[in-house]
């Protein structure tokens, strides 16, 4: 386990890393895009080959901290003149053996961009399986993975006073939350994880990150927060002998009970108007879809909550088992891998699980009144990883609240404009003048494609900020030679959906 991080040494290391140009773009340029992608898959050799015999500080630190390879003491001393090898040892990041410095942790630069601009962090975590040359230990503290980046990009980019990061791990969500929140409490069952969180906060000069040890909401009993964020240990793991229970992904409960406990319990820790965001898995069983189970968890909350649940993908039991067994570093084709697959399949079979869904959960405690947002949907198409979904979430919540305050008369009196990222596609059968399908396509947000009829297409096309919706509907009804009252009754619910989804916005 890391020693308690020392502020002065963290500042010295940060200065050394800065002087060495130890940033993600520089490393990618040093070993190339192919090698950079290979590292994410646990393959070091392409990067090693690309660096060759280079002994400059960037190459030395890339091998030591990103690839987890021992480096000559003299090279490390030269690359880290302020910190030195002894300083690394005091931080618990490396040890010196004879003339070599052997890494004890990974430090990887992580670039990010949000509404406040672009930046980079250095994120320290335990050595990965490539550096260890073996499967991960159960108390492994994970670095920044795909799920971590997804959740960081989902966080609302709006100001708040207090946030809670449940299951902090290496602290990436706490660092992201501090971009918009004044004070963050980060919790985890693992003291090792909390030490990495404290180290990473100091290394990146991010103050006001408080750590507490404990499971779920136990460390914050009786407290409320404006934001709660969690990439919880949601992976469904068999409770069976011989199955590793990795702390970073396994919460020690059966099936999807951990996510259920979070969803039903988080409301008590949300201040009025507070928002919780998390990633999770849910099981589908005969006669019960996973997303409907999530709906039941929200309903079970003693504090009524707004809810927006998006299922991004689903896997059959075998595919799910193989994914997470490989994640732990067990090689496919080995007897150990086959035994673990059997344990997973037995566990799923005992509950009749037919598939496992993965997705995003947003919960909000209404500032006043009863919940009005109940949205459960499947959006499984690919998204541009550069899309700022946090901003999209914030805009959608604001649109929902504004729409909830408008009756149909007020909506008809509103002036709307088409979002700049919206395009229209019309599909015609050969030789037929009128389109058989009209689609509205969204470039940002969830990149939705919505099929619309000619009346709605005409309304959207006419929303240029000049005339109210009701006036446009009357003009379209005249052109289509249909009853204006009936057309308005048909179009206004669709207008509400298009405003929420970001295709249309209020012009003010």
Tab-separated table of C-alpha atoms in Angstrom:
chain	number	residue	atom	x	y	z
A	1	UNK	CA	0.000	0.000	0.000
A	2	UNK	CA	1.146	3.530	-0.711
A	3	UNK	CA	2.408	5.561	2.237
A	4	UNK	CA	0.481	8.719	3.040
A	5	UNK	CA	1.379	11.099	0.174
A	6	UNK	CA	3.698	13.992	0.999
A	7	UNK	CA	2.638	17.394	-0.378
A	8	UNK	CA	6.167	18.695	-1.007
A	9	UNK	CA	7.196	15.530	-2.853
A	10	UNK	CA	4.008	15.590	-4.943
A	11	UNK	CA	4.753	19.160	-5.979
A	12	UNK	CA	8.343	18.242	-6.810
A	13	UNK	CA	7.184	15.285	-8.912
A	14	UNK	CA	4.619	17.429	-10.721
A	15	UNK	CA	7.312	19.961	-11.588
A	16	UNK	CA	9.623	17.219	-12.861
A	17	UNK	CA	6.876	15.644	-14.970
A	18	UNK	CA	6.056	19.053	-16.432
A	19	UNK	CA	9.673	19.746	-17.333
A	20	UNK	CA	9.926	16.318	-18.978
A	21	UNK	CA	6.864	17.059	-21.124
A	22	UNK	CA	5.207	13.971	-19.655
A	23	UNK	CA	1.844	14.474	-21.337
A	24	UNK	CA	-0.393	12.172	-23.329
A	25	UNK	CA	0.129	13.916	-26.681
A	26	UNK	CA	3.921	13.828	-26.305
A	27	UNK	CA	3.929	10.145	-25.417
A	28	UNK	CA	1.607	9.312	-28.298
A	29	UNK	CA	3.938	11.160	-30.643
A	30	UNK	CA	6.920	9.309	-29.199
A	31	UNK	CA	5.613	5.801	-29.805
A	32	UNK	CA	2.803	6.294	-32.313
A	33	UNK	CA	-0.960	5.802	-32.397
A	34	UNK	CA	-0.773	2.037	-32.938
A	35	UNK	CA	1.439	1.493	-29.910
A	36	UNK	CA	-0.735	3.840	-27.848
A	37	UNK	CA	-3.805	1.770	-28.670
A	38	UNK	CA	-1.902	-1.437	-27.907
A	39	UNK	CA	-1.032	-0.174	-24.415
A	40	UNK	CA	-4.747	0.101	-23.654
A	41	UNK	CA	-5.005	-3.604	-24.530
A	42	UNK	CA	-2.121	-4.528	-22.240
A	43	UNK	CA	0.535	-4.818	-24.987
A	44	UNK	CA	3.788	-3.008	-24.230
A	45	UNK	CA	6.138	-4.256	-26.947
A	46	UNK	CA	5.059	-1.884	-29.776
A	47	UNK	CA	5.792	1.124	-27.541
A	48	UNK	CA	9.077	-0.394	-26.351
A	49	UNK	CA	10.180	-0.956	-29.940
A	50	UNK	CA	9.196	2.560	-30.950
A	51	UNK	CA	11.208	4.140	-28.128
A	52	UNK	CA	14.245	2.068	-29.011
A	53	UNK	CA	17.380	3.219	-27.191
A	54	UNK	CA	16.100	6.693	-26.321
A	55	UNK	CA	17.233	7.882	-22.892
A	56	UNK	CA	15.665	11.329	-22.804
A	57	UNK	CA	13.394	12.090	-19.789
A	58	UNK	CA	10.149	11.507	-21.708
A	59	UNK	CA	11.270	8.056	-22.872
A	60	UNK	CA	12.598	7.067	-19.449
A	61	UNK	CA	9.426	8.155	-17.652
A	62	UNK	CA	7.236	6.590	-20.345
A	63	UNK	CA	8.897	3.217	-19.775
A	64	UNK	CA	8.924	3.571	-15.984
A	65	UNK	CA	5.437	4.935	-15.295
A	66	UNK	CA	3.297	4.078	-18.331
A	67	UNK	CA	4.768	0.712	-19.325
A	68	UNK	CA	5.802	-0.299	-15.803
A	69	UNK	CA	9.359	-1.232	-16.771
A	70	UNK	CA	12.487	-0.942	-14.578
A	71	UNK	CA	14.854	1.852	-15.611
A	72	UNK	CA	18.486	2.648	-14.792
A	73	UNK	CA	18.872	4.672	-11.597
A	74	UNK	CA	21.054	7.245	-13.341
A	75	UNK	CA	18.398	7.819	-16.038
A	76	UNK	CA	15.608	8.260	-13.489
A	77	UNK	CA	17.722	10.623	-11.415
A	78	UNK	CA	18.349	12.734	-14.493
A	79	UNK	CA	14.658	12.699	-15.499
A	80	UNK	CA	13.420	13.609	-11.998
A	81	UNK	CA	16.016	16.016	-10.564
A	82	UNK	CA	13.725	17.488	-7.872
A	83	UNK	CA	12.093	14.246	-6.761
A	84	UNK	CA	14.969	11.846	-7.139
A	85	UNK	CA	14.807	8.103	-6.698
A	86	UNK	CA	14.557	8.453	-2.931
A	87	UNK	CA	11.553	10.736	-3.339
A	88	UNK	CA	9.816	8.173	-5.539
A	89	UNK	CA	10.475	5.563	-2.892
A	90	UNK	CA	9.036	7.788	-0.136
A	91	UNK	CA	5.897	8.248	-2.268
A	92	UNK	CA	5.671	4.479	-2.736
A	93	UNK	CA	5.895	4.804	-6.509
A	94	UNK	CA	9.166	2.949	-7.052
A	95	UNK	CA	11.966	1.084	-5.282
A	96	UNK	CA	15.678	1.023	-6.010
A	97	UNK	CA	17.353	-2.356	-6.412
A	98	UNK	CA	21.056	-2.249	-7.210
A	99	UNK	CA	21.317	0.089	-10.216
A	100	UNK	CA	17.683	-0.193	-11.299
A	101	UNK	CA	14.537	1.683	-10.326
A	102	UNK	CA	11.565	-0.671	-10.270
A	103	UNK	CA	8.091	0.886	-10.538
A	104	UNK	CA	5.532	0.088	-7.854
A	105	UNK	CA	2.694	2.013	-9.495
A	106	UNK	CA	1.568	3.332	-12.850
A	107	UNK	CA	1.348	7.064	-13.587
A	108	UNK	CA	-0.375	7.916	-16.843
A	109	UNK	CA	-1.183	11.364	-18.206
A	110	UNK	CA	-4.857	11.775	-19.020
A	111	UNK	CA	-6.114	14.586	-21.220
A	112	UNK	CA	-9.658	15.897	-20.900
A	113	UNK	CA	-11.922	18.609	-22.232
A	114	UNK	CA	-15.118	20.061	-20.825
A	115	UNK	CA	-17.075	23.325	-20.853
A	116	UNK	CA	-14.260	25.030	-18.994
A	117	UNK	CA	-11.649	24.062	-21.559
A	118	UNK	CA	-8.990	21.401	-22.055
A	119	UNK	CA	-6.489	20.133	-19.534
A	120	UNK	CA	-4.473	17.141	-18.391
A	121	UNK	CA	-4.022	15.175	-15.213
A	122	UNK	CA	-1.485	12.612	-14.092
A	123	UNK	CA	-3.297	9.593	-12.676
A	124	UNK	CA	-1.443	7.097	-10.485
A	125	UNK	CA	-2.774	3.586	-9.887
A	126	UNK	CA	-1.569	0.062	-9.209
A	127	UNK	CA	0.613	-1.770	-11.706
A	128	UNK	CA	-1.483	-3.389	-14.443
A	129	UNK	CA	-1.296	-7.000	-15.611
A	130	UNK	CA	1.244	-6.167	-18.315
A	131	UNK	CA	3.641	-4.764	-15.726
A	132	UNK	CA	2.878	-7.525	-13.232
A	133	UNK	CA	3.106	-10.297	-15.807
A	134	UNK	CA	0.205	-12.009	-14.054
A	135	UNK	CA	-3.493	-11.720	-13.273
A	136	UNK	CA	-4.466	-8.782	-11.098
A	137	UNK	CA	-4.620	-9.141	-7.307
A	138	UNK	CA	-8.056	-8.770	-5.757
A	139	UNK	CA	-7.141	-5.491	-4.033
A	140	UNK	CA	-5.949	-3.894	-7.295
A	141	UNK	CA	-6.591	-0.142	-7.615
A	142	UNK	CA	-7.588	0.453	-11.204
A	143	UNK	CA	-6.406	3.383	-13.292
A	144	UNK	CA	-8.456	5.288	-15.840
A	145	UNK	CA	-10.427	2.952	-18.112
A	146	UNK	CA	-13.177	3.380	-20.642
A	147	UNK	CA	-15.934	3.392	-18.027
A	148	UNK	CA	-14.092	6.030	-15.994
A	149	UNK	CA	-13.789	8.319	-19.001
A	150	UNK	CA	-17.442	7.766	-19.893
A	151	UNK	CA	-18.678	8.769	-16.465
A	152	UNK	CA	-16.322	11.746	-16.274
A	153	UNK	CA	-17.774	13.002	-19.579
A	154	UNK	CA	-21.327	12.505	-18.261
A	155	UNK	CA	-20.895	14.709	-15.189
A	156	UNK	CA	-22.979	17.865	-15.236
A	157	UNK	CA	-20.803	20.932	-15.976
A	158	UNK	CA	-22.790	23.199	-13.673
A	159	UNK	CA	-21.687	24.849	-10.453
A	160	UNK	CA	-22.474	23.242	-7.092
A	161	UNK	CA	-21.231	23.416	-3.497
A	162	UNK	CA	-20.742	19.797	-2.391
A	163	UNK	CA	-20.282	16.527	-4.236
A	164	UNK	CA	-19.912	12.902	-3.188
A	165	UNK	CA	-17.861	10.366	-5.156
A	166	UNK	CA	-18.888	6.858	-4.077
A	167	UNK	CA	-16.308	4.185	-4.874
A	168	UNK	CA	-13.596	6.688	-5.714
A	169	UNK	CA	-10.893	4.237	-6.824
A	170	UNK	CA	-7.950	6.250	-8.133
A	171	UNK	CA	-9.969	9.463	-7.784
A	172	UNK	CA	-10.652	10.380	-11.408
A	173	UNK	CA	-14.330	11.226	-10.763
A	174	UNK	CA	-13.457	13.351	-7.755
A	175	UNK	CA	-10.954	15.326	-9.845
A	176	UNK	CA	-13.554	15.822	-12.559
A	177	UNK	CA	-16.215	16.871	-10.066
A	178	UNK	CA	-13.898	19.498	-8.581
A	179	UNK	CA	-13.899	21.276	-11.933
A	180	UNK	CA	-17.418	22.471	-11.088
A	181	UNK	CA	-17.969	21.683	-7.399
A	182	UNK	CA	-16.351	23.514	-4.483
A	183	UNK	CA	-15.775	20.510	-2.196
A	184	UNK	CA	-15.784	16.757	-2.889
A	185	UNK	CA	-16.040	13.890	-0.428
A	186	UNK	CA	-14.578	10.717	-1.959
A	187	UNK	CA	-15.347	7.343	-0.368
A	188	UNK	CA	-14.160	3.798	-0.947
A	189	UNK	CA	-13.960	0.527	0.958
A	190	UNK	CA	-10.268	0.363	0.057
A	191	UNK	CA	-7.734	2.413	1.989
A	192	UNK	CA	-5.285	1.804	-0.850
A	193	UNK	CA	-7.721	3.415	-3.287
A	194	UNK	CA	-8.188	6.415	-1.008
A	195	UNK	CA	-4.432	6.903	-0.781
A	196	UNK	CA	-4.233	6.943	-4.565
A	197	UNK	CA	-7.067	9.466	-4.574
A	198	UNK	CA	-5.195	11.694	-2.138
A	199	UNK	CA	-1.956	11.276	-4.097
A	200	UNK	CA	-3.615	12.184	-7.387
A	201	UNK	CA	-5.319	15.218	-5.872
A	202	UNK	CA	-1.984	16.489	-4.543
A	203	UNK	CA	-0.089	15.607	-7.710
A	204	UNK	CA	-2.550	17.616	-9.799
A	205	UNK	CA	-2.872	20.466	-7.280
A	206	UNK	CA	-6.600	19.880	-6.771
A	207	UNK	CA	-7.615	21.016	-3.258
A	208	UNK	CA	-10.781	20.303	-1.274
A	209	UNK	CA	-10.955	16.575	-1.979
A	210	UNK	CA	-11.795	14.845	1.302
A	211	UNK	CA	-11.536	11.055	1.603
A	212	UNK	CA	-13.471	8.710	3.879
A	213	UNK	CA	-13.401	4.936	4.097
A	214	UNK	CA	-16.553	2.839	4.010
A	215	UNK	CA	-19.153	1.126	1.837
A	216	UNK	CA	-21.794	2.958	-0.177
A	217	UNK	CA	-23.332	5.717	1.971
A	218	UNK	CA	-22.099	4.601	5.395
A	219	UNK	CA	-19.304	7.225	5.542
A	220	UNK	CA	-21.764	10.085	4.892
A	221	UNK	CA	-24.706	9.034	7.021
A	222	UNK	CA	-27.031	11.974	7.593
A	223	UNK	CA	-25.310	14.207	5.015
A	224	UNK	CA	-26.669	15.611	1.766
A	225	UNK	CA	-24.922	16.694	-1.424
A	226	UNK	CA	-25.685	18.708	-4.536
A	227	UNK	CA	-23.981	16.086	-6.697
A	228	UNK	CA	-23.374	12.395	-6.241
A	229	UNK	CA	-21.274	10.550	-8.789
A	230	UNK	CA	-20.302	6.903	-8.787
A	231	UNK	CA	-18.599	4.359	-10.964
A	232	UNK	CA	-19.499	1.704	-8.405
A	233	UNK	CA	-18.164	-1.855	-8.316
A	234	UNK	CA	-21.202	-2.935	-10.326
A	235	UNK	CA	-19.762	-5.958	-12.137
A	236	UNK	CA	-21.919	-9.011	-11.504
A	237	UNK	CA	-19.616	-11.622	-9.967
A	238	UNK	CA	-20.442	-15.140	-8.777
A	239	UNK	CA	-20.255	-15.613	-5.045
A	240	UNK	CA	-18.328	-18.862	-5.451
A	241	UNK	CA	-15.017	-20.330	-4.316
A	242	UNK	CA	-12.174	-19.676	-6.719
A	243	UNK	CA	-13.738	-16.595	-8.310
A	244	UNK	CA	-11.625	-13.479	-7.665
A	245	UNK	CA	-13.529	-10.661	-5.967
A	246	UNK	CA	-11.749	-7.599	-7.326
A	247	UNK	CA	-12.408	-4.627	-5.062
A	248	UNK	CA	-12.440	-2.159	-7.945
A	249	UNK	CA	-15.358	-3.846	-9.682
A	250	UNK	CA	-17.079	-6.211	-7.224
A	251	UNK	CA	-19.185	-4.791	-4.410
A	252	UNK	CA	-19.619	-8.125	-2.660
A	253	UNK	CA	-23.341	-8.444	-3.388
A	254	UNK	CA	-25.255	-10.907	-5.524
A	255	UNK	CA	-26.282	-10.097	-9.067
A	256	UNK	CA	-27.205	-6.449	-9.570
A	257	UNK	CA	-28.052	-5.867	-5.908
A	258	UNK	CA	-25.320	-3.256	-5.455
A	259	UNK	CA	-26.711	-0.979	-8.165
A	260	UNK	CA	-30.196	-1.530	-6.744
A	261	UNK	CA	-28.958	-0.510	-3.282
A	262	UNK	CA	-27.341	2.627	-4.681
A	263	UNK	CA	-30.394	3.696	-6.674
A	264	UNK	CA	-32.847	3.117	-3.836
A	265	UNK	CA	-30.573	4.688	-1.211
A	266	UNK	CA	-29.032	7.735	-2.879
A	267	UNK	CA	-32.117	9.956	-2.572
A	268	UNK	CA	-31.592	10.454	1.159
A	269	UNK	CA	-28.162	11.935	0.392
A	270	UNK	CA	-29.295	14.359	-2.300
A	271	UNK	CA	-30.098	17.923	-1.338
A	272	UNK	CA	-33.266	19.296	-2.963
A	273	UNK	CA	-32.383	19.768	-6.634
A	274	UNK	CA	-29.369	17.488	-6.228
A	275	UNK	CA	-28.366	15.098	-9.011
A	276	UNK	CA	-26.772	11.645	-8.842
A	277	UNK	CA	-25.054	10.057	-11.838
A	278	UNK	CA	-23.704	6.532	-12.045
A	279	UNK	CA	-22.905	3.643	-14.329
A	280	UNK	CA	-24.479	0.267	-13.718
A	281	UNK	CA	-25.460	-3.212	-14.806
A	282	UNK	CA	-28.916	-4.753	-14.559
A	283	UNK	CA	-30.064	-8.303	-15.199
A	284	UNK	CA	-32.892	-9.324	-17.505
A	285	UNK	CA	-34.860	-12.362	-16.419
A	286	UNK	CA	-37.844	-14.173	-17.945
A	287	UNK	CA	-40.734	-11.721	-18.012
A	288	UNK	CA	-38.625	-8.878	-16.587
A	289	UNK	CA	-36.342	-6.677	-18.663
A	290	UNK	CA	-33.327	-5.192	-16.938
A	291	UNK	CA	-34.335	-1.608	-17.600
A	292	UNK	CA	-37.685	-2.346	-15.946
A	293	UNK	CA	-35.780	-3.610	-12.907
A	294	UNK	CA	-34.033	-0.248	-12.809
A	295	UNK	CA	-37.447	1.419	-12.914
A	296	UNK	CA	-38.500	-0.646	-9.902
A	297	UNK	CA	-35.362	0.385	-7.982
A	298	UNK	CA	-36.216	4.045	-8.510
A	299	UNK	CA	-39.774	3.410	-7.384
A	300	UNK	CA	-38.417	1.739	-4.223
A	301	UNK	CA	-36.574	4.894	-3.161
A	302	UNK	CA	-38.161	6.339	-0.021
A	303	UNK	CA	-37.249	9.771	-1.433
A	304	UNK	CA	-39.161	10.364	-4.695
A	305	UNK	CA	-36.746	10.902	-7.577
A	306	UNK	CA	-36.694	12.093	-11.145
A	307	UNK	CA	-35.021	9.412	-13.261
A	308	UNK	CA	-33.385	9.175	-16.668
A	309	UNK	CA	-31.946	5.722	-17.383
A	310	UNK	CA	-30.192	4.985	-20.672
A	311	UNK	CA	-29.258	1.417	-21.559
A	312	UNK	CA	-26.208	1.554	-23.831
A	313	UNK	CA	-25.624	-2.132	-24.494
A	314	UNK	CA	-26.590	-5.628	-23.412
A	315	UNK	CA	-24.654	-8.878	-23.385
A	316	UNK	CA	-25.683	-12.488	-23.164
A	317	UNK	CA	-24.384	-14.321	-20.052
A	318	UNK	CA	-21.469	-15.997	-21.846
A	319	UNK	CA	-20.231	-12.796	-23.460
A	320	UNK	CA	-20.534	-10.963	-20.150
A	321	UNK	CA	-18.561	-13.658	-18.325
A	322	UNK	CA	-15.793	-13.692	-20.919
A	323	UNK	CA	-15.505	-9.893	-20.862
A	324	UNK	CA	-14.891	-9.642	-17.134
A	325	UNK	CA	-12.741	-12.743	-16.824
A	326	UNK	CA	-10.397	-11.291	-19.455
A	327	UNK	CA	-10.538	-7.958	-17.611
A	328	UNK	CA	-9.007	-9.663	-14.579
A	329	UNK	CA	-6.070	-10.908	-16.634
A	330	UNK	CA	-6.998	-14.604	-16.912
A	331	UNK	CA	-6.019	-15.865	-20.345
A	332	UNK	CA	-8.659	-17.381	-22.619
A	333	UNK	CA	-8.093	-21.023	-23.471
A	334	UNK	CA	-6.660	-21.924	-20.076
A	335	UNK	CA	-8.315	-24.322	-17.601
A	336	UNK	CA	-8.663	-21.393	-15.183
A	337	UNK	CA	-10.592	-19.384	-17.764
A	338	UNK	CA	-12.959	-22.288	-18.489
A	339	UNK	CA	-13.596	-22.864	-14.783
A	340	UNK	CA	-14.440	-19.204	-14.255
A	341	UNK	CA	-16.819	-19.220	-17.241
A	342	UNK	CA	-18.656	-22.176	-15.701
A	343	UNK	CA	-18.935	-20.352	-12.368
A	344	UNK	CA	-20.423	-17.286	-14.060
A	345	UNK	CA	-22.879	-19.309	-16.123
A	346	UNK	CA	-23.978	-21.305	-13.060
A	347	UNK	CA	-24.586	-18.050	-11.194
A	348	UNK	CA	-26.643	-16.535	-14.014
A	349	UNK	CA	-28.585	-19.756	-14.491
A	350	UNK	CA	-29.573	-19.843	-10.823
A	351	UNK	CA	-31.418	-16.525	-11.303
A	352	UNK	CA	-32.631	-17.211	-14.835
A	353	UNK	CA	-30.610	-14.334	-16.254
A	354	UNK	CA	-31.023	-14.015	-20.023
A	355	UNK	CA	-28.886	-10.895	-20.593
A	356	UNK	CA	-27.098	-8.136	-18.726
A	357	UNK	CA	-27.601	-4.488	-19.612
A	358	UNK	CA	-25.146	-1.664	-19.071
A	359	UNK	CA	-25.972	1.993	-19.011
A	360	UNK	CA	-26.137	5.439	-17.515
A	361	UNK	CA	-28.363	6.418	-14.597
A	362	UNK	CA	-29.263	10.003	-13.719
A	363	UNK	CA	-31.394	10.601	-10.633
A	364	UNK	CA	-32.567	13.936	-9.261
A	365	UNK	CA	-34.312	14.934	-6.084
A	366	UNK	CA	-36.876	17.553	-7.120
A	367	UNK	CA	-36.242	20.994	-5.685
A	368	UNK	CA	-39.987	21.165	-5.016
A	369	UNK	CA	-43.056	19.101	-5.752
A	370	UNK	CA	-43.266	15.588	-7.140
A	371	UNK	CA	-40.936	13.984	-9.697
A	372	UNK	CA	-41.857	14.781	-13.289
A	373	UNK	CA	-39.061	13.071	-15.249
A	374	UNK	CA	-39.525	9.336	-15.835
A	375	UNK	CA	-37.436	8.348	-18.821
A	376	UNK	CA	-36.146	4.814	-19.503
A	377	UNK	CA	-34.724	4.176	-22.947
A	378	UNK	CA	-32.298	2.083	-24.984
A	379	UNK	CA	-29.779	3.976	-27.086
A	380	UNK	CA	-27.292	1.397	-28.292
A	381	UNK	CA	-25.840	3.110	-31.367
A	382	UNK	CA	-22.248	4.328	-31.360
A	383	UNK	CA	-21.517	7.842	-30.113
A	384	UNK	CA	-18.680	10.194	-30.941
A	385	UNK	CA	-16.349	9.924	-27.900
A	386	UNK	CA	-15.710	13.672	-28.153
A	387	UNK	CA	-19.385	14.494	-27.503
A	388	UNK	CA	-19.893	16.487	-24.304
A	389	UNK	CA	-22.753	14.454	-22.886
A	390	UNK	CA	-22.517	16.287	-19.572
A	391	UNK	CA	-23.528	19.510	-21.306
A	392	UNK	CA	-26.284	17.656	-23.141
A	393	UNK	CA	-27.627	16.272	-19.867
A	394	UNK	CA	-27.618	19.734	-18.310
A	395	UNK	CA	-29.438	21.254	-21.281
A	396	UNK	CA	-31.994	18.429	-21.337
A	397	UNK	CA	-32.764	18.823	-17.631
A	398	UNK	CA	-33.180	22.569	-18.056
A	399	UNK	CA	-35.450	22.002	-21.066
A	400	UNK	CA	-37.515	19.456	-19.146
A	401	UNK	CA	-38.051	21.841	-16.254
A	402	UNK	CA	-39.079	24.651	-18.565
A	403	UNK	CA	-41.432	22.416	-20.519
A	404	UNK	CA	-42.994	21.077	-17.318
A	405	UNK	CA	-44.004	24.635	-16.436
A	406	UNK	CA	-45.673	25.244	-19.836
A	407	UNK	CA	-49.152	24.056	-20.746
A	408	UNK	CA	-49.967	23.578	-24.425
A	409	UNK	CA	-51.139	27.170	-24.826
A	410	UNK	CA	-47.859	28.491	-23.447
A	411	UNK	CA	-45.849	26.088	-25.606
A	412	UNK	CA	-47.788	27.170	-28.700
A	413	UNK	CA	-46.919	30.776	-27.867
A	414	UNK	CA	-43.210	29.959	-27.610
A	415	UNK	CA	-40.659	30.726	-30.315
A	416	UNK	CA	-38.254	27.887	-31.121
A	417	UNK	CA	-35.169	27.440	-33.283
A	418	UNK	CA	-33.560	24.336	-34.747
A	419	UNK	CA	-30.309	23.299	-33.097
A	420	UNK	CA	-27.238	23.831	-35.267
A	421	UNK	CA	-26.312	20.136	-35.294
A	422	UNK	CA	-29.647	18.919	-36.723
A	423	UNK	CA	-29.937	17.691	-40.307
A	424	UNK	CA	-32.790	16.187	-42.290
A	425	UNK	CA	-32.726	13.121	-44.532
A	426	UNK	CA	-35.533	12.204	-46.945
A	427	UNK	CA	-35.809	8.751	-48.481
A	428	UNK	CA	-37.718	8.302	-51.738
A	429	UNK	CA	-38.808	5.190	-53.553
A	430	UNK	CA	-37.610	5.237	-57.177
A	431	UNK	CA	-39.900	7.383	-59.302
A	432	UNK	CA	-41.993	8.597	-56.343
A	433	UNK	CA	-41.999	12.331	-55.674
A	434	UNK	CA	-43.106	12.275	-52.033
A	435	UNK	CA	-40.624	10.833	-49.523
A	436	UNK	CA	-41.505	7.532	-47.915
A	437	UNK	CA	-39.369	8.295	-44.825
A	438	UNK	CA	-38.246	11.626	-43.334
A	439	UNK	CA	-35.588	11.549	-40.621
A	440	UNK	CA	-34.189	14.210	-38.333
A	441	UNK	CA	-30.626	13.485	-37.316
A	442	UNK	CA	-28.711	14.937	-34.412
A	443	UNK	CA	-24.959	15.477	-34.603
A	444	UNK	CA	-24.347	16.054	-30.875
A	445	UNK	CA	-25.977	14.789	-27.697
A	446	UNK	CA	-27.074	11.185	-28.016
A	447	UNK	CA	-26.931	11.429	-31.819
A	448	UNK	CA	-30.556	10.438	-32.111
A	449	UNK	CA	-32.337	9.751	-35.391
A	450	UNK	CA	-36.083	10.444	-35.240
A	451	UNK	CA	-38.539	9.551	-37.969
A	452	UNK	CA	-41.078	12.324	-38.517
A	453	UNK	CA	-44.152	12.883	-40.658
A	454	UNK	CA	-44.423	15.723	-43.211
A	455	UNK	CA	-46.268	17.990	-40.770
A	456	UNK	CA	-43.608	17.734	-38.052
A	457	UNK	CA	-40.807	18.027	-40.612
A	458	UNK	CA	-42.403	21.224	-41.924
A	459	UNK	CA	-42.737	22.620	-38.394
A	460	UNK	CA	-39.112	21.895	-37.521
A	461	UNK	CA	-37.961	23.399	-40.781
A	462	UNK	CA	-39.912	26.562	-40.056
A	463	UNK	CA	-38.548	27.026	-36.513
A	464	UNK	CA	-36.117	29.842	-37.289
A	465	UNK	CA	-36.858	32.118	-34.351
A	466	UNK	CA	-39.392	34.354	-36.129
A	467	UNK	CA	-42.867	32.998	-35.368
A	468	UNK	CA	-44.439	31.141	-32.411
A	469	UNK	CA	-45.120	27.422	-32.712
A	470	UNK	CA	-48.903	27.906	-32.789
A	471	UNK	CA	-48.754	30.287	-35.739
A	472	UNK	CA	-46.519	27.867	-37.632
A	473	UNK	CA	-48.899	24.989	-36.963
A	474	UNK	CA	-51.822	26.963	-38.360
A	475	UNK	CA	-49.872	27.802	-41.516
A	476	UNK	CA	-48.824	24.176	-41.995
A	477	UNK	CA	-52.400	22.983	-41.445
A	478	UNK	CA	-53.525	25.331	-44.200
A	479	UNK	CA	-50.858	24.023	-46.588
A	480	UNK	CA	-51.688	20.380	-45.815
A	481	UNK	CA	-55.419	21.100	-45.856
A	482	UNK	CA	-56.006	19.533	-42.431
A	483	UNK	CA	-57.728	20.741	-39.266
A	484	UNK	CA	-55.395	23.098	-37.346
A	485	UNK	CA	-56.694	22.046	-33.902
A	486	UNK	CA	-56.157	18.362	-34.637
A	487	UNK	CA	-52.713	19.018	-36.102
A	488	UNK	CA	-51.684	21.015	-33.056
A	489	UNK	CA	-52.824	18.174	-30.803
A	490	UNK	CA	-50.672	15.784	-32.819
A	491	UNK	CA	-47.563	17.971	-33.051
A	492	UNK	CA	-47.171	19.547	-29.617
A	493	UNK	CA	-46.221	16.288	-27.806
A	494	UNK	CA	-43.581	15.727	-30.488
A	495	UNK	CA	-42.362	19.296	-30.069
A	496	UNK	CA	-41.878	18.637	-26.356
A	497	UNK	CA	-39.808	15.565	-27.153
A	498	UNK	CA	-37.693	17.423	-29.712
A	499	UNK	CA	-36.990	20.236	-27.249
A	500	UNK	CA	-35.983	17.790	-24.513
A	501	UNK	CA	-33.784	15.784	-26.888
A	502	UNK	CA	-32.048	18.929	-28.143
A	503	UNK	CA	-33.359	19.097	-31.709
A	504	UNK	CA	-35.205	22.341	-30.925
A	505	UNK	CA	-34.462	25.024	-28.358
A	506	UNK	CA	-36.216	28.073	-27.011
A	507	UNK	CA	-35.170	31.281	-28.748
A	508	UNK	CA	-34.446	33.647	-25.887
